[in-house]
Amino acid sequence: MAASWYRQVYALFSSNPSPRTLGRNLEIRVLAEGIEMRSQLDLLKLEGCKEAQGYVFGRPDAIEVAEARLLELG
């Protein structure tokens, strides 16, 4: 990603309350959804986001596959 994109996003977060800021002020958890790229995850980490989901972590599976994976973990 270009540095200018990061500057634009940072400016947006700086001038407007982010969902994370609103969540913190309201004392509720905020989950970032739809994270598909490592750069998005890195930006969320910089912002202090603690929870995220999306393709960057893995693709959805059939319930049987997910159950088998969980059983393997114990």
CSV table of N, CA and C in Angstrom, one decimal:
chain,number,residue,atom,x,y,z
A,1,MET,N,0.8,-1.2,0.0
A,1,MET,CA,0.0,0.0,0.0
A,1,MET,C,0.9,1.2,0.0
A,2,ALA,N,0.4,2.2,-0.7
A,2,ALA,CA,1.2,3.5,-0.7
A,2,ALA,C,1.1,4.2,0.6
A,3,ALA,N,2.2,4.9,0.9
A,3,ALA,CA,2.2,5.7,2.2
A,3,ALA,C,1.1,6.7,2.2
A,4,SER,N,0.8,7.3,1.0
A,4,SER,CA,-0.3,8.3,1.0
A,4,SER,C,-1.6,7.7,1.5
A,5,TRP,N,-1.9,6.4,1.2
A,5,TRP,CA,-3.1,5.8,1.6
A,5,TRP,C,-3.2,5.7,3.1
A,6,TYR,N,-2.1,5.3,3.7
A,6,TYR,CA,-2.0,5.3,5.2
A,6,TYR,C,-2.2,6.6,5.8
A,7,ARG,N,-1.6,7.7,5.2
A,7,ARG,CA,-1.8,9.0,5.7
A,7,ARG,C,-3.2,9.5,5.7
A,8,GLN,N,-3.9,9.1,4.6
A,8,GLN,CA,-5.3,9.5,4.4
A,8,GLN,C,-6.2,8.8,5.5
A,9,VAL,N,-5.9,7.5,5.7
A,9,VAL,CA,-6.7,6.7,6.7
A,9,VAL,C,-6.4,7.3,8.0
A,10,TYR,N,-5.1,7.6,8.3
A,10,TYR,CA,-4.8,8.1,9.7
A,10,TYR,C,-5.5,9.4,9.9
A,11,ALA,N,-5.5,10.3,8.9
A,11,ALA,CA,-6.2,11.6,9.0
A,11,ALA,C,-7.7,11.4,9.2
A,12,LEU,N,-8.3,10.4,8.6
A,12,LEU,CA,-9.7,10.1,8.8
A,12,LEU,C,-9.9,9.7,10.2
A,13,PHE,N,-9.1,8.8,10.7
A,13,PHE,CA,-9.2,8.3,12.1
A,13,PHE,C,-9.0,9.4,13.1
A,14,SER,N,-8.1,10.3,12.8
A,14,SER,CA,-7.7,11.4,13.7
A,14,SER,C,-8.8,12.5,13.8
A,15,SER,N,-9.5,12.7,12.7
A,15,SER,CA,-10.5,13.8,12.7
A,15,SER,C,-11.9,13.3,13.0
A,16,ASN,N,-12.2,12.0,13.0
A,16,ASN,CA,-13.5,11.4,13.3
A,16,ASN,C,-13.3,10.3,14.3
A,17,PRO,N,-14.2,10.1,15.2
A,17,PRO,CA,-14.1,9.0,16.1
A,17,PRO,C,-14.2,7.7,15.4
A,18,SER,N,-13.2,6.8,15.7
A,18,SER,CA,-13.2,5.5,15.1
A,18,SER,C,-14.2,4.6,15.8
A,19,PRO,N,-14.7,3.5,15.2
A,19,PRO,CA,-15.6,2.6,15.9
A,19,PRO,C,-14.9,2.1,17.2
A,20,ARG,N,-13.6,1.9,17.2
A,20,ARG,CA,-12.9,1.5,18.4
A,20,ARG,C,-12.9,2.5,19.5
A,21,THR,N,-12.8,3.8,19.1
A,21,THR,CA,-12.9,4.9,20.1
A,21,THR,C,-14.3,4.9,20.7
A,22,LEU,N,-15.3,4.8,19.8
A,22,LEU,CA,-16.7,4.8,20.3
A,22,LEU,C,-16.9,3.6,21.2
A,23,GLY,N,-16.4,2.5,20.8
A,23,GLY,CA,-16.6,1.3,21.6
A,23,GLY,C,-15.9,1.5,23.0
A,24,ARG,N,-14.7,2.0,23.0
A,24,ARG,CA,-14.0,2.2,24.3
A,24,ARG,C,-14.8,3.2,25.1
A,25,ASN,N,-15.3,4.3,24.5
A,25,ASN,CA,-16.0,5.3,25.3
A,25,ASN,C,-17.3,4.8,25.8
A,26,LEU,N,-17.9,3.8,25.1
A,26,LEU,CA,-19.2,3.2,25.5
A,26,LEU,C,-19.0,2.0,26.3
A,27,GLU,N,-17.7,1.6,26.5
A,27,GLU,CA,-17.3,0.4,27.2
A,27,GLU,C,-17.9,-0.9,26.6
A,28,ILE,N,-17.9,-1.0,25.3
A,28,ILE,CA,-18.4,-2.2,24.6
A,28,ILE,C,-17.3,-2.7,23.7
A,29,ARG,N,-17.3,-4.0,23.4
A,29,ARG,CA,-16.3,-4.6,22.5
A,29,ARG,C,-16.6,-4.3,21.1
A,30,VAL,N,-15.6,-4.1,20.3
A,30,VAL,CA,-15.7,-3.8,18.9
A,30,VAL,C,-15.0,-4.9,18.1
A,31,LEU,N,-15.6,-5.5,17.1
A,31,LEU,CA,-15.0,-6.5,16.3
A,31,LEU,C,-14.9,-5.9,14.9
A,32,ALA,N,-13.6,-5.9,14.3
A,32,ALA,CA,-13.4,-5.5,13.0
A,32,ALA,C,-13.7,-6.7,12.1
A,33,GLU,N,-14.6,-6.5,11.1
A,33,GLU,CA,-15.0,-7.6,10.2
A,33,GLU,C,-14.5,-7.3,8.8
A,34,GLY,N,-14.3,-8.4,8.0
A,34,GLY,CA,-14.0,-8.3,6.6
A,34,GLY,C,-12.5,-8.0,6.4
A,35,ILE,N,-11.6,-8.4,7.3
A,35,ILE,CA,-10.2,-8.1,7.1
A,35,ILE,C,-9.7,-9.2,6.1
A,36,GLU,N,-9.2,-8.7,5.0
A,36,GLU,CA,-8.7,-9.6,3.9
A,36,GLU,C,-7.2,-9.4,3.6
A,37,MET,N,-6.6,-8.4,4.1
A,37,MET,CA,-5.2,-8.2,3.8
A,37,MET,C,-4.4,-7.9,5.1
A,38,ARG,N,-3.2,-8.3,5.1
A,38,ARG,CA,-2.3,-8.2,6.2
A,38,ARG,C,-2.1,-6.7,6.6
A,39,SER,N,-2.1,-5.8,5.5
A,39,SER,CA,-2.0,-4.4,5.8
A,39,SER,C,-3.2,-3.8,6.6
A,40,GLN,N,-4.4,-4.4,6.3
A,40,GLN,CA,-5.5,-3.9,7.1
A,40,GLN,C,-5.4,-4.4,8.6
A,41,LEU,N,-4.9,-5.6,8.8
A,41,LEU,CA,-4.7,-6.1,10.1
A,41,LEU,C,-3.6,-5.2,10.8
A,42,ASP,N,-2.6,-4.9,10.1
A,42,ASP,CA,-1.5,-4.1,10.7
A,42,ASP,C,-2.0,-2.7,11.2
A,43,LEU,N,-2.9,-2.1,10.3
A,43,LEU,CA,-3.5,-0.8,10.7
A,43,LEU,C,-4.4,-0.9,11.9
A,44,LEU,N,-5.2,-2.0,12.0
A,44,LEU,CA,-6.0,-2.2,13.1
A,44,LEU,C,-5.2,-2.4,14.4
A,45,LYS,N,-4.1,-3.1,14.3
A,45,LYS,CA,-3.2,-3.2,15.5
A,45,LYS,C,-2.7,-1.9,15.9
A,46,LEU,N,-2.3,-1.1,14.9
A,46,LEU,CA,-1.8,0.3,15.3
A,46,LEU,C,-2.8,1.1,16.0
A,47,GLU,N,-4.1,0.9,15.6
A,47,GLU,CA,-5.2,1.6,16.3
A,47,GLU,C,-5.6,1.0,17.6
A,48,GLY,N,-5.0,-0.2,18.0
A,48,GLY,CA,-5.3,-0.8,19.2
A,48,GLY,C,-6.5,-1.7,19.2
A,49,CYS,N,-6.9,-2.1,18.0
A,49,CYS,CA,-8.0,-3.1,17.9
A,49,CYS,C,-7.6,-4.4,18.4
A,50,LYS,N,-8.5,-5.0,19.2
A,50,LYS,CA,-8.1,-6.3,19.9
A,50,LYS,C,-8.8,-7.5,19.2
A,51,GLU,N,-9.9,-7.3,18.4
A,51,GLU,CA,-10.6,-8.4,17.8
A,51,GLU,C,-10.9,-8.1,16.3
A,52,ALA,N,-10.7,-9.2,15.5
A,52,ALA,CA,-10.9,-9.0,14.1
A,52,ALA,C,-11.3,-10.4,13.5
A,53,GLN,N,-11.9,-10.4,12.4
A,53,GLN,CA,-12.2,-11.6,11.6
A,53,GLN,C,-12.2,-11.3,10.2
A,54,GLY,N,-11.9,-12.3,9.4
A,54,GLY,CA,-11.9,-12.1,7.9
A,54,GLY,C,-11.0,-13.2,7.3
A,55,TYR,N,-11.0,-13.1,6.0
A,55,TYR,CA,-10.2,-14.1,5.2
A,55,TYR,C,-8.7,-14.1,5.5
A,56,VAL,N,-8.2,-13.0,6.0
A,56,VAL,CA,-6.8,-13.0,6.4
A,56,VAL,C,-6.5,-14.1,7.4
A,57,PHE,N,-7.5,-14.5,8.2
A,57,PHE,CA,-7.3,-15.6,9.2
A,57,PHE,C,-7.7,-17.0,8.6
A,58,GLY,N,-8.4,-17.0,7.5
A,58,GLY,CA,-8.8,-18.3,6.9
A,58,GLY,C,-10.2,-18.2,6.3
A,59,ARG,N,-10.4,-19.1,5.3
A,59,ARG,CA,-11.7,-19.1,4.6
A,59,ARG,C,-12.7,-19.9,5.4
A,60,PRO,N,-14.0,-19.6,5.2
A,60,PRO,CA,-15.0,-20.4,5.8
A,60,PRO,C,-15.0,-21.9,5.4
A,61,ASP,N,-15.4,-22.8,6.2
A,61,ASP,CA,-15.4,-24.2,6.0
A,61,ASP,C,-16.8,-24.7,6.3
A,62,ALA,N,-17.0,-25.9,5.7
A,62,ALA,CA,-18.3,-26.6,6.0
A,62,ALA,C,-18.2,-27.0,7.5
A,63,ILE,N,-19.4,-27.1,8.2
A,63,ILE,CA,-19.5,-27.4,9.6
A,63,ILE,C,-18.7,-28.6,10.0
A,64,GLU,N,-18.8,-29.6,9.1
A,64,GLU,CA,-18.1,-30.9,9.4
A,64,GLU,C,-16.6,-30.7,9.5
A,65,VAL,N,-16.1,-29.9,8.6
A,65,VAL,CA,-14.6,-29.6,8.6
A,65,VAL,C,-14.2,-28.9,9.8
A,66,ALA,N,-15.0,-27.9,10.1
A,66,ALA,CA,-14.7,-27.0,11.3
A,66,ALA,C,-14.8,-27.9,12.6
A,67,GLU,N,-15.8,-28.8,12.7
A,67,GLU,CA,-15.9,-29.6,13.9
A,67,GLU,C,-14.7,-30.5,14.0
A,68,ALA,N,-14.3,-31.1,12.9
A,68,ALA,CA,-13.2,-32.1,12.9
A,68,ALA,C,-11.9,-31.3,13.4
A,69,ARG,N,-11.7,-30.1,12.9
A,69,ARG,CA,-10.6,-29.3,13.2
A,69,ARG,C,-10.6,-29.0,14.7
A,70,LEU,N,-11.7,-28.6,15.3
A,70,LEU,CA,-11.9,-28.4,16.7
A,70,LEU,C,-11.6,-29.6,17.6
A,71,LEU,N,-12.1,-30.8,17.1
A,71,LEU,CA,-11.9,-32.0,17.8
A,71,LEU,C,-10.4,-32.4,17.9
A,72,GLU,N,-9.7,-32.1,16.8
A,72,GLU,CA,-8.2,-32.3,16.7
A,72,GLU,C,-7.5,-31.5,17.8
A,73,LEU,N,-8.0,-30.3,18.0
A,73,LEU,CA,-7.3,-29.4,19.0
A,73,LEU,C,-7.6,-29.8,20.4
A,74,GLY,N,-8.6,-30.6,20.6
A,74,GLY,CA,-8.9,-31.1,21.9
A,74,GLY,C,-9.8,-30.3,22.6
